[in-house]
Short mmCIF file of C-alpha atoms and ligand atoms in Angstrom, two decimals:
data_model
loop_
_atom_site.label_atom_id
_atom_site.label_comp_id
_atom_site.label_asym_id
_atom_site.label_seq_id
_atom_site.Cartn_x
_atom_site.Cartn_y
_atom_site.Cartn_z
CA MET A 1 -2.59 19.41 -20.80
CA ARG A 2 -0.49 16.27 -20.95
CA TYR A 3 1.73 15.64 -18.01
CA THR A 4 5.31 14.86 -18.90
CA ALA A 5 8.40 14.16 -16.88
CA SER A 6 10.17 17.16 -18.39
CA MET A 7 7.75 19.46 -16.56
CA ASN A 8 9.46 18.56 -13.30
CA PRO A 9 13.18 18.18 -13.89
CA HIS A 10 13.69 18.31 -10.13
CA THR A 11 11.00 17.27 -7.74
CA ARG A 12 11.35 19.24 -4.52
CA THR A 13 11.38 17.43 -1.20
CA ARG A 14 10.42 19.73 1.66
CA ALA A 15 10.13 19.09 5.37
CA ALA A 16 6.44 19.30 6.27
CA THR A 17 6.50 22.74 7.88
CA PRO A 18 3.32 24.88 7.90
CA GLU A 19 4.77 26.93 4.99
CA ALA A 20 5.55 23.84 2.93
CA ILE A 21 2.08 22.43 3.64
CA ALA A 22 0.49 25.72 2.51
CA ASP A 23 2.56 25.64 -0.71
CA ALA A 24 1.64 22.00 -1.29
CA ALA A 25 -2.07 22.83 -0.81
CA ALA A 26 -1.74 25.63 -3.39
CA LEU A 27 -0.12 23.21 -5.84
CA LEU A 28 -3.00 20.75 -5.34
CA ARG A 29 -5.56 23.48 -5.96
CA ALA A 30 -3.65 24.39 -9.14
CA GLY A 31 -4.03 20.84 -10.45
CA ARG A 32 -0.48 19.71 -9.65
CA LEU A 33 0.87 16.55 -8.00
CA VAL A 34 2.12 16.40 -4.41
CA ALA A 35 3.30 13.33 -2.51
CA PHE A 36 2.52 13.38 1.20
CA PRO A 37 2.76 11.08 4.22
CA THR A 38 -0.23 9.23 5.59
CA GLU A 39 -0.13 6.88 8.58
CA THR A 40 -0.03 3.88 6.19
CA VAL A 41 2.24 4.77 3.23
CA TYR A 42 3.04 7.94 1.26
CA GLY A 43 0.29 8.96 -1.17
CA LEU A 44 0.55 10.73 -4.53
CA GLY A 45 -2.13 13.42 -4.33
CA ALA A 46 -4.10 15.44 -6.86
CA ASN A 47 -7.38 17.36 -6.66
CA ALA A 48 -10.00 14.58 -6.87
CA LEU A 49 -12.60 16.87 -8.46
CA ASP A 50 -10.25 17.88 -11.33
CA ALA A 51 -10.21 15.20 -14.03
CA GLU A 52 -7.00 16.47 -15.66
CA ALA A 53 -5.18 16.56 -12.33
CA ALA A 54 -6.35 13.05 -11.49
CA ARG A 55 -5.32 11.85 -14.96
CA SER A 56 -1.78 13.08 -14.33
CA ILE A 57 -1.54 10.67 -11.37
CA PHE A 58 -1.98 7.74 -13.76
CA VAL A 59 0.69 9.18 -16.09
CA ALA A 60 3.22 9.85 -13.30
CA LYS A 61 2.79 6.37 -11.83
CA GLY A 62 2.48 4.49 -15.10
CA ARG A 63 -0.74 3.16 -13.60
CA PRO A 64 -3.31 1.44 -15.84
CA ALA A 65 -6.53 3.44 -16.21
CA GLU A 66 -8.52 0.42 -14.92
CA ASP A 67 -7.10 0.81 -11.41
CA PRO A 68 -9.27 3.22 -9.36
CA LEU A 69 -7.89 5.77 -6.87
CA ILE A 70 -8.72 6.40 -3.20
CA VAL A 71 -10.20 9.83 -2.41
CA HIS A 72 -8.90 11.35 0.84
CA LEU A 73 -11.05 13.70 2.93
CA ALA A 74 -10.21 15.98 5.86
CA SER A 75 -13.23 14.62 7.73
CA SER A 76 -16.33 12.49 7.28
CA ALA A 77 -18.39 15.70 7.13
CA GLU A 78 -17.12 16.00 3.51
CA LEU A 79 -18.55 12.62 2.45
CA PRO A 80 -21.58 14.16 0.67
CA GLN A 81 -19.15 15.90 -1.74
CA VAL A 82 -17.93 12.59 -3.12
CA ALA A 83 -20.48 9.88 -2.29
CA VAL A 84 -24.23 9.34 -2.54
CA ALA A 85 -26.64 6.86 -0.93
CA VAL A 86 -24.22 6.44 1.98
CA PRO A 87 -25.53 3.47 4.04
CA PRO A 88 -26.05 3.82 7.83
CA VAL A 89 -23.20 1.41 8.57
CA VAL A 90 -20.75 4.10 7.45
CA GLU A 91 -21.50 6.15 10.54
CA VAL A 92 -20.54 3.22 12.74
CA LEU A 93 -17.33 2.65 10.78
CA ALA A 94 -16.42 6.33 10.60
CA ASN A 95 -16.93 6.82 14.34
CA ALA A 96 -14.77 3.83 15.18
CA CYS A 97 -12.06 4.00 12.50
CA TRP A 98 -11.72 7.55 11.08
CA PRO A 99 -9.40 9.25 10.94
CA GLY A 100 -7.45 6.07 10.25
CA PRO A 101 -6.41 3.30 7.87
CA LEU A 102 -9.86 2.25 6.63
CA THR A 103 -11.01 2.90 3.04
CA LEU A 104 -14.71 2.53 2.26
CA VAL A 105 -16.11 1.81 -1.20
CA LEU A 106 -19.34 3.82 -1.64
CA ARG A 107 -21.62 5.01 -4.47
CA ARG A 108 -19.81 7.76 -6.41
CA ALA A 109 -21.24 11.29 -6.52
CA ALA A 110 -21.41 12.93 -9.96
CA ALA A 111 -18.88 15.59 -8.84
CA VAL A 112 -16.13 12.97 -8.80
CA PRO A 113 -14.80 12.44 -12.34
CA ALA A 114 -15.36 8.89 -13.57
CA LEU A 115 -11.66 8.38 -14.28
CA VAL A 116 -10.85 8.72 -10.55
CA SER A 117 -12.87 5.53 -10.09
CA ALA A 118 -11.67 3.97 -13.36
CA GLY A 119 -15.16 4.35 -14.76
CA ARG A 120 -16.95 2.61 -11.90
CA ASP A 121 -20.07 3.98 -10.27
CA THR A 122 -18.39 3.56 -6.89
CA VAL A 123 -15.69 5.60 -5.14
CA ALA A 124 -13.15 4.57 -2.49
CA VAL A 125 -12.88 7.10 0.37
CA ARG A 126 -10.81 7.49 3.50
CA VAL A 127 -9.97 10.07 6.17
CA PRO A 128 -6.26 9.65 6.96
CA ALA A 129 -4.95 10.12 10.52
CA HIS A 130 -1.44 11.46 9.82
CA PRO A 131 -1.15 15.07 11.06
CA VAL A 132 0.58 16.20 7.83
CA ALA A 133 -2.13 14.60 5.68
CA GLN A 134 -4.79 16.16 7.89
CA ALA A 135 -3.21 19.63 7.66
CA LEU A 136 -2.72 19.32 3.89
CA LEU A 137 -6.33 18.23 3.27
CA ALA A 138 -7.66 21.03 5.45
CA ALA A 139 -5.48 23.62 3.68
CA ALA A 140 -6.26 22.31 0.19
CA GLY A 141 -10.01 22.48 0.84
CA VAL A 142 -10.66 19.87 -1.84
CA PRO A 143 -10.91 16.06 -1.73
CA VAL A 144 -7.54 14.58 -2.72
CA ALA A 145 -7.22 11.46 -4.87
CA ALA A 146 -4.09 9.60 -3.82
CA PRO A 147 -2.78 6.15 -4.63
CA SER A 148 0.44 4.99 -3.03
CA ALA A 149 3.29 7.18 -4.32
CA ASN A 150 5.24 4.51 -6.21
CA ARG A 151 5.60 3.49 -9.85
CA PHE A 152 2.90 0.98 -10.75
CA GLY A 153 3.71 -2.52 -9.50
CA HIS A 154 6.53 -1.35 -7.22
CA THR A 155 6.61 -1.55 -3.44
CA SER A 156 4.71 1.25 -1.69
CA PRO A 157 6.84 4.04 -0.17
CA THR A 158 7.09 4.48 3.59
CA THR A 159 9.62 7.36 3.44
CA ALA A 160 10.06 10.48 1.30
CA ALA A 161 13.27 8.97 -0.09
CA HIS A 162 11.31 5.96 -1.39
CA VAL A 163 8.92 8.35 -3.17
CA LEU A 164 11.83 10.14 -4.85
CA ALA A 165 13.45 6.84 -5.86
CA ASP A 166 10.33 6.07 -7.94
CA LEU A 167 8.95 9.48 -8.94
CA ASP A 168 11.75 12.07 -8.99
CA GLY A 169 11.18 14.39 -11.94
CA ARG A 170 7.61 13.18 -12.44
CA ILE A 171 5.81 15.08 -9.64
CA ASP A 172 5.93 18.61 -8.23
CA MET A 173 6.70 18.15 -4.55
CA VAL A 174 7.24 15.61 -1.81
CA LEU A 175 6.25 16.61 1.71
CA ASP A 176 8.61 14.81 4.08
CA GLY A 177 6.90 13.78 7.32
CA GLY A 178 9.38 11.04 8.26
CA PRO A 179 8.76 7.29 8.07
CA THR A 180 5.11 6.20 8.22
CA SER A 181 3.87 4.44 11.35
CA ILE A 182 1.68 1.60 10.06
CA GLY A 183 3.73 0.71 7.01
CA VAL A 184 1.13 -1.22 4.99
CA GLU A 185 -1.82 0.29 3.13
CA SER A 186 -5.33 0.86 4.43
CA THR A 187 -7.97 -1.82 4.67
CA VAL A 188 -10.42 -1.55 1.75
CA LEU A 189 -14.03 -2.43 2.65
CA ASP A 190 -16.89 -2.37 0.12
CA VAL A 191 -20.13 -1.29 1.83
CA THR A 192 -22.26 -0.93 -1.31
CA GLY A 193 -23.77 -4.44 -1.00
CA PRO A 194 -25.91 -6.18 1.64
CA VAL A 195 -22.85 -7.65 3.41
CA PRO A 196 -19.66 -5.55 3.90
CA THR A 197 -16.85 -7.09 1.85
CA LEU A 198 -13.16 -6.92 2.65
CA LEU A 199 -11.34 -6.19 -0.64
CA ARG A 200 -7.86 -5.60 0.80
CA PRO A 201 -6.62 -6.39 4.32
CA GLY A 202 -4.70 -3.47 5.86
CA GLY A 203 -4.23 -1.23 8.87
CA VAL A 204 -7.67 -1.99 10.38
CA SER A 205 -7.93 -5.70 11.15
CA LEU A 206 -10.68 -8.03 9.95
CA GLU A 207 -11.32 -8.91 13.61
CA ALA A 208 -11.95 -5.22 14.42
CA LEU A 209 -14.40 -4.94 11.51
CA GLN A 210 -16.19 -8.14 12.59
CA ALA A 211 -16.53 -6.79 16.13
CA LEU A 212 -18.16 -3.65 14.72
CA LEU A 213 -20.28 -5.18 11.96
CA GLY A 214 -20.85 -8.84 12.71
CA GLU A 215 -20.67 -10.52 9.32
CA VAL A 216 -17.86 -9.46 6.94
CA ARG A 217 -17.29 -11.24 3.64
CA VAL A 218 -13.69 -11.71 2.54
CA ALA A 219 -13.18 -11.29 -1.22
CA GLN A 220 -10.98 -13.86 -2.91
CA ARG A 221 -7.97 -12.43 -4.64
CA ALA A 222 -7.92 -12.77 -8.44
CA ALA A 223 -5.10 -15.15 -9.28
CA VAL A 224 -4.17 -13.75 -12.67
CA GLU A 225 -3.66 -10.25 -13.96
CA GLY A 226 -6.42 -9.30 -16.38
CA GLU A 227 -9.01 -11.65 -14.87
CA ALA A 228 -12.32 -10.05 -13.92
CA GLN A 229 -11.79 -8.57 -10.48
CA ILE A 230 -13.88 -6.94 -7.80
CA SER A 231 -11.00 -4.57 -7.08
CA PRO A 232 -8.21 -4.14 -9.61
CA GLY A 233 -5.69 -3.52 -6.83
CA LEU A 234 -6.11 -7.16 -5.94
CA LEU A 235 -3.72 -8.07 -8.74
CA GLU A 236 -1.50 -10.94 -7.74
CA ARG A 237 1.57 -9.38 -9.31
CA HIS A 238 1.95 -6.16 -7.31
CA TYR A 239 4.28 -4.86 -4.63
CA ALA A 240 6.87 -6.90 -6.46
CA PRO A 241 10.62 -6.68 -5.81
CA GLU A 242 13.05 -7.19 -8.70
CA SER A 243 14.34 -10.39 -7.13
CA GLU A 244 12.43 -13.65 -7.11
CA LEU A 245 10.73 -13.94 -3.72
CA TRP A 246 9.54 -17.14 -2.05
CA LEU A 247 7.09 -17.03 0.87
CA VAL A 248 7.17 -19.93 3.31
CA VAL A 249 3.97 -20.63 5.25
CA GLY A 250 3.49 -23.17 8.05
CA GLY A 251 4.52 -24.24 11.54
CA GLU A 252 7.53 -22.67 13.24
CA ALA A 253 9.82 -25.72 13.27
CA ARG A 254 9.13 -26.72 9.67
CA CYS A 255 9.56 -23.19 8.37
CA ARG A 256 12.88 -22.80 10.15
CA MET A 257 14.11 -26.13 8.84
CA TRP A 258 13.09 -25.20 5.30
CA LEU A 259 14.75 -21.78 5.56
CA LEU A 260 18.01 -23.26 6.86
CA GLU A 261 18.10 -25.97 4.19
CA GLN A 262 17.09 -23.82 1.25
CA THR A 263 19.46 -21.03 2.25
CA GLN A 264 22.38 -23.47 2.45
CA LEU A 265 21.43 -25.11 -0.86
CA ALA A 266 21.09 -21.81 -2.70
CA LEU A 267 24.36 -20.48 -1.26
CA ALA A 268 26.12 -23.71 -2.21
CA ALA A 269 24.79 -23.24 -5.74
CA GLY A 270 26.54 -19.86 -5.81
CA LYS A 271 23.39 -17.76 -5.48
CA ARG A 272 23.05 -14.50 -3.59
CA VAL A 273 20.35 -15.20 -1.03
CA GLY A 274 18.25 -12.50 0.66
CA LEU A 275 16.27 -13.21 3.84
CA LEU A 276 13.28 -11.20 5.06
CA LEU A 277 12.57 -12.60 8.50
CA PRO A 278 11.50 -11.86 12.06
CA ASN A 279 14.49 -11.30 14.35
CA GLU A 280 14.36 -14.77 15.92
CA ASP A 281 14.60 -16.56 12.56
CA ALA A 282 17.18 -14.12 11.23
CA ALA A 283 19.39 -14.81 14.25
CA LEU A 284 19.69 -18.47 13.21
CA LEU A 285 21.16 -17.48 9.85
CA TYR A 286 23.41 -14.52 10.66
CA ASP A 287 26.58 -16.49 9.95
CA SER A 288 25.27 -18.15 6.81
CA GLY A 289 26.53 -15.58 4.31
CA ALA A 290 23.00 -14.63 3.26
CA LEU A 291 21.89 -10.98 2.99
CA ILE A 292 19.55 -10.44 5.92
CA GLU A 293 16.82 -7.94 6.74
CA ALA A 294 15.40 -8.56 10.21
CA LEU A 295 11.87 -7.14 10.50
CA GLY A 296 11.42 -7.05 14.28
CA PRO A 297 10.56 -9.46 17.08
CA LYS A 298 7.97 -11.98 15.92
CA HIS A 299 5.47 -11.01 18.64
CA ASP A 300 5.60 -7.38 17.46
CA LEU A 301 3.52 -7.57 14.29
CA ALA A 302 3.08 -3.78 14.19
CA ALA A 303 6.87 -3.37 13.94
CA ILE A 304 7.10 -6.06 11.27
CA ALA A 305 4.40 -4.30 9.21
CA ARG A 306 6.08 -0.92 9.74
CA ASN A 307 9.49 -2.23 8.58
CA LEU A 308 8.28 -4.52 5.79
CA TYR A 309 8.49 -2.29 2.71
CA ALA A 310 11.71 -0.51 3.66
CA ALA A 311 13.32 -3.90 4.31
CA LEU A 312 12.05 -5.24 0.99
CA ARG A 313 13.48 -2.23 -0.85
CA ALA A 314 16.81 -2.45 1.01
CA LEU A 315 17.13 -6.14 0.26
CA ASP A 316 16.16 -5.70 -3.37
CA ALA A 317 18.81 -2.98 -3.76
CA ARG A 318 21.46 -5.55 -2.80
CA GLN A 319 20.31 -7.60 -5.81
CA PRO A 320 19.93 -11.09 -4.40
CA ASP A 321 19.11 -13.86 -6.89
CA VAL A 322 16.42 -15.10 -4.56
CA ILE A 323 14.65 -13.81 -1.42
CA PHE A 324 13.10 -16.07 1.21
CA ALA A 325 10.40 -14.56 3.44
CA ARG A 326 8.48 -16.01 6.35
CA ASP A 327 4.69 -15.81 6.78
CA MET A 328 3.42 -14.39 10.09
CA GLY A 329 -0.07 -15.94 10.21
CA GLU A 330 -3.32 -14.06 9.72
CA ALA A 331 -4.25 -12.58 13.10
CA GLY A 332 -4.67 -8.79 13.13
CA ILE A 333 -2.24 -7.00 10.82
CA ALA A 334 -0.52 -10.30 9.94
CA ARG A 335 -3.30 -10.80 7.38
CA ALA A 336 -2.13 -7.69 5.54
CA ILE A 337 1.52 -8.78 5.82
CA ARG A 338 0.61 -12.17 4.33
CA ASP A 339 -1.35 -10.49 1.54
CA ARG A 340 1.54 -8.20 0.53
CA LEU A 341 4.18 -10.92 0.76
CA THR A 342 1.99 -13.28 -1.27
CA ARG A 343 1.76 -10.66 -4.00
CA ALA A 344 5.49 -9.92 -3.79
CA ALA A 345 6.01 -13.66 -4.29
CA SER A 346 3.81 -13.68 -7.43
CA GLY A 347 2.39 -17.02 -6.36
CA ARG A 348 5.71 -18.59 -5.22
CA VAL A 349 4.26 -19.71 -1.88
CA VAL A 350 5.62 -22.82 -0.13
CA ARG A 351 3.12 -24.44 2.28
CA LEU A 352 4.65 -26.77 4.87
O1 TXA B 1 -3.24 3.34 2.69
C1 TXA B 1 -3.66 3.55 1.57
O2 TXA B 1 -4.77 3.13 1.18
C2 TXA B 1 -2.79 4.38 0.62
C3 TXA B 1 -2.71 5.79 1.20
C4 TXA B 1 -1.96 6.73 0.29
O3 TXA B 1 -3.98 6.27 1.49
N1 TXA B 1 -3.32 4.38 -0.69
C5 TXA B 1 -3.29 3.27 -1.48
O4 TXA B 1 -3.82 3.49 -2.75
O5 TXA B 1 -2.85 2.22 -1.13
P1 TXA B 1 -3.65 2.46 -3.95
O6 TXA B 1 -4.15 3.16 -5.15
O7 TXA B 1 -2.28 1.96 -4.00
O8 TXA B 1 -4.67 1.31 -3.61
C6 TXA B 1 -6.06 1.57 -3.73
C7 TXA B 1 -6.83 0.30 -3.60
C8 TXA B 1 -6.65 -0.57 -4.82
O9 TXA B 1 -6.61 -1.90 -4.38
C9 TXA B 1 -7.90 -0.27 -5.63
O10 TXA B 1 -8.24 -1.29 -6.51
C10 TXA B 1 -8.92 -0.10 -4.52
O11 TXA B 1 -8.23 0.60 -3.52
N2 TXA B 1 -10.05 0.71 -4.97
C11 TXA B 1 -10.07 2.03 -5.21
N3 TXA B 1 -11.28 2.43 -5.65
C12 TXA B 1 -12.06 1.32 -5.68
C13 TXA B 1 -13.41 1.08 -6.05
N4 TXA B 1 -14.19 2.05 -6.48
N5 TXA B 1 -13.86 -0.18 -5.95
C14 TXA B 1 -13.06 -1.17 -5.51
N6 TXA B 1 -11.77 -1.01 -5.15
C15 TXA B 1 -11.27 0.22 -5.23
MG1 MG B 2 -0.58 1.05 -4.47
#
């Protein structure tokens, strides 16, 4: 059965009540698509053991078949359903980080259709912590493949409204569990090799993984779409707003000077300027005439991560000609913020 938009003229958004969760679980078991909240971003779920259901995720998102999905489990006890030759280190990681924003790349079990993993012999797995995700997975009784619930290349959704903005009419239901708490996607760690390898920074910090594991390799991001990649989601051009975004990286004083100067120059040239900045930097430019999204106090990286995608969407909707964003370093979750902003910038990174 081919999945077409006309099958869902109106996607239903429902508050995540027990009844709605039971209905959503029934839809998943019937091979349909349901978007649901996780603690990171909203996911677009389908039964991971049903190849046709999983295929419809790619159609709904417009996602290339080379980009593998993450399989979500209710608990680590279900790992044997989806993975084989699970290394001992997984127990350490699962005890410390699950349920939570850590995705592990493992050897794929034969029960998981190859297309879920884009033909690879590995499978990405995580146990999400959000109570709605937990209840849905328990009720569905099947592993659930779920990428972020956005059109391919768009910013990931952190609210049910963001999901609808991208996928209305293309999926069966959105479970609304309010805004997500972490705001950036899970950390992806490959544990199939001798040294665990960080493929995507996210909700679990590199420092936390190093404390648990000792050595952790950090994969280099592929610079160009189509290049051979360890993880296709490492595409440079991803999470991209419509507007041209510039990321400024460097010391506080230099970054502020650059932001002030470039904002004035662009405004003087008649451009609409958008600013995506921590509160302290935004405060310097409130009277400038630029469109401003303040992300939170600069010491509160969790708030900045939580607000990042909604702010990016809000700014983009105001159609600036150019957006300037400020890097937050690489400690803890700032590494994930840097990663997403670098991708949103498609390589337009200014180092001072
Ligand atoms: O927080 C999250 O991870 C969210 C929520 C919904 O769980 N999901 C998410 O999925 O961000 P998605 O599809 O947008 O990103 C999945 C990432 C991609 O970078 C993909 O390349 C990588 O995981 N991935 C999946 N399977 C893989 C595999 N077998 N080997 C290497 N990388 C894999
Ligand atoms: Mg995604």
